[in-house]
Short mmCIF file of C-alpha atoms in Angstrom, two decimals:
data_model
loop_
_atom_site.label_atom_id
_atom_site.label_comp_id
_atom_site.label_asym_id
_atom_site.label_seq_id
_atom_site.Cartn_x
_atom_site.Cartn_y
_atom_site.Cartn_z
CA GLN A 22 -14.37 13.75 -28.78
CA VAL A 23 -15.14 10.35 -27.30
CA GLN A 24 -12.20 8.99 -25.37
CA LEU A 25 -10.81 7.45 -22.21
CA VAL A 26 -7.47 8.88 -21.15
CA GLU A 27 -5.37 7.18 -18.50
CA SER A 28 -2.67 8.85 -16.43
CA GLY A 29 -0.63 8.20 -13.32
CA GLY A 30 1.54 5.34 -14.48
CA GLY A 31 5.26 5.24 -13.79
CA SER A 32 8.05 3.39 -12.06
CA VAL A 33 7.92 2.47 -8.40
CA GLN A 34 9.80 0.19 -6.04
CA PRO A 35 8.18 -2.92 -4.58
CA GLY A 36 5.93 -1.98 -1.70
CA GLY A 37 5.24 1.44 -3.16
CA SER A 38 2.01 3.04 -4.30
CA LEU A 39 0.59 4.66 -7.40
CA ARG A 40 -2.79 6.13 -8.27
CA LEU A 41 -4.08 5.77 -11.79
CA SER A 42 -6.72 8.09 -13.20
CA CYS A 43 -9.03 7.63 -16.16
CA LEU A 44 -10.80 10.67 -17.57
CA ALA A 45 -13.88 9.86 -19.65
CA SER A 46 -14.80 12.43 -22.29
CA GLY A 47 -17.89 12.35 -24.45
CA LEU A 48 -19.19 9.08 -23.06
CA SER A 49 -21.03 7.74 -20.07
CA TYR A 50 -21.10 4.07 -19.14
CA ALA A 51 -22.38 2.34 -16.05
CA VAL A 52 -19.39 0.03 -15.67
CA MET A 53 -15.89 1.44 -15.62
CA GLY A 54 -12.87 -0.69 -15.01
CA TRP A 55 -9.18 -1.32 -15.15
CA PHE A 56 -7.47 -4.09 -17.03
CA ARG A 57 -3.79 -4.86 -17.45
CA GLN A 58 -1.51 -6.65 -19.85
CA ALA A 59 1.97 -7.79 -18.87
CA PRO A 60 4.61 -8.58 -21.49
CA GLY A 61 3.89 -11.91 -23.12
CA LYS A 62 0.60 -12.36 -21.28
CA GLU A 63 -3.05 -11.90 -22.09
CA ARG A 64 -5.02 -8.88 -20.95
CA GLU A 65 -6.75 -9.50 -17.63
CA GLY A 66 -9.34 -7.77 -15.51
CA VAL A 67 -8.10 -5.94 -12.42
CA SER A 68 -11.03 -4.02 -10.99
CA CYS A 69 -14.39 -2.55 -11.99
CA ILE A 70 -17.02 -0.30 -10.48
CA ASN A 71 -20.70 -0.27 -11.38
CA ASN A 72 -22.43 3.08 -11.20
CA ARG A 73 -25.87 1.52 -10.91
CA ASP A 74 -25.32 0.16 -7.42
CA GLY A 75 -21.76 1.10 -6.47
CA SER A 76 -20.63 -2.51 -6.51
CA THR A 77 -16.98 -3.24 -7.12
CA TYR A 78 -14.97 -6.15 -8.41
CA TYR A 79 -11.34 -7.01 -7.75
CA SER A 80 -9.27 -9.83 -9.13
CA ALA A 81 -7.85 -12.19 -6.55
CA SER A 82 -4.32 -11.01 -7.25
CA VAL A 83 -5.03 -7.39 -6.26
CA LYS A 84 -7.78 -7.73 -3.66
CA GLY A 85 -6.80 -5.99 -0.44
CA ARG A 86 -4.09 -3.94 -2.16
CA PHE A 87 -5.95 -1.99 -4.87
CA SER A 88 -8.98 0.23 -4.50
CA ILE A 89 -11.23 1.60 -7.25
CA SER A 90 -13.32 4.74 -6.96
CA ARG A 91 -15.32 6.99 -9.22
CA ASP A 92 -15.86 10.75 -9.35
CA ASN A 93 -19.05 11.04 -11.37
CA ALA A 94 -19.12 14.83 -11.29
CA ASN A 95 -15.84 14.94 -13.19
CA ASN A 96 -16.13 11.62 -15.06
CA ILE A 97 -12.95 10.22 -13.54
CA VAL A 98 -12.24 6.70 -12.32
CA TYR A 99 -9.31 6.08 -10.02
CA LEU A 100 -7.30 3.00 -9.17
CA GLN A 101 -5.29 3.33 -5.98
CA MET A 102 -2.56 0.71 -6.00
CA ASN A 103 -0.74 -0.05 -2.76
CA SER A 104 1.85 -2.64 -1.76
CA LEU A 105 2.88 -2.98 -5.36
CA LYS A 106 4.72 -6.10 -6.45
CA PRO A 107 6.97 -6.77 -9.46
CA GLU A 108 4.20 -8.97 -10.88
CA ASP A 109 1.95 -5.89 -11.06
CA THR A 110 4.16 -4.58 -13.85
CA ALA A 111 1.97 -4.12 -16.92
CA VAL A 112 0.25 -1.67 -19.19
CA TYR A 113 -2.96 -0.67 -17.42
CA TYR A 114 -6.01 0.09 -19.53
CA CYS A 115 -9.19 1.89 -18.60
CA ALA A 116 -12.34 0.45 -20.16
CA ALA A 117 -16.06 1.10 -20.16
CA ASP A 118 -19.26 -0.82 -20.80
CA ASP A 119 -22.88 -0.62 -19.80
CA TRP A 120 -23.15 -4.17 -18.51
CA VAL A 121 -20.02 -6.24 -18.14
CA CYS A 122 -16.60 -6.18 -16.56
CA GLN A 123 -14.68 -8.64 -18.64
CA HIS A 124 -12.30 -8.98 -21.56
CA PRO A 125 -13.27 -9.41 -24.24
CA GLY A 126 -16.54 -7.59 -23.83
CA MET A 127 -15.85 -3.98 -22.90
CA ASP A 128 -17.26 -1.45 -25.30
CA PHE A 129 -14.62 1.25 -25.12
CA TRP A 130 -10.91 1.31 -24.26
CA GLY A 131 -8.25 3.80 -23.43
CA LYS A 132 -4.73 3.59 -24.82
CA GLY A 133 -3.10 2.49 -21.58
CA THR A 134 -0.50 3.66 -19.10
CA LEU A 135 2.62 1.72 -18.12
CA VAL A 136 3.26 0.69 -14.54
CA THR A 137 6.68 -0.72 -13.71
CA VAL A 138 7.45 -2.17 -10.28
CA SER A 139 11.13 -2.85 -9.84
CA SER A 140 13.93 -2.38 -7.37
#
């Protein structure tokens, strides 16, 4: 079965940390990434990693706080989120494509996992 399954979301206080995981089954794409959609806002790119050269991308809002990594042996992509802020609250989606890291444009999407940052 072809799917991306996210896990690791939850509720955390400002300044806290979470690690999201995305397990890819039945598919293999060069570019894997994380996107998020806050209530009332459009979906936006957060971070991507390209398996071809190991390059990574981070949006300006998360750079220095989030870190993306990839376990190719187990087809898992991680997003380590530190120093979380209330504005990081959103549904986080894992996505895959062979060439791009952008929305719209990704070829395959997971169903999302909710991250809530609140005191």
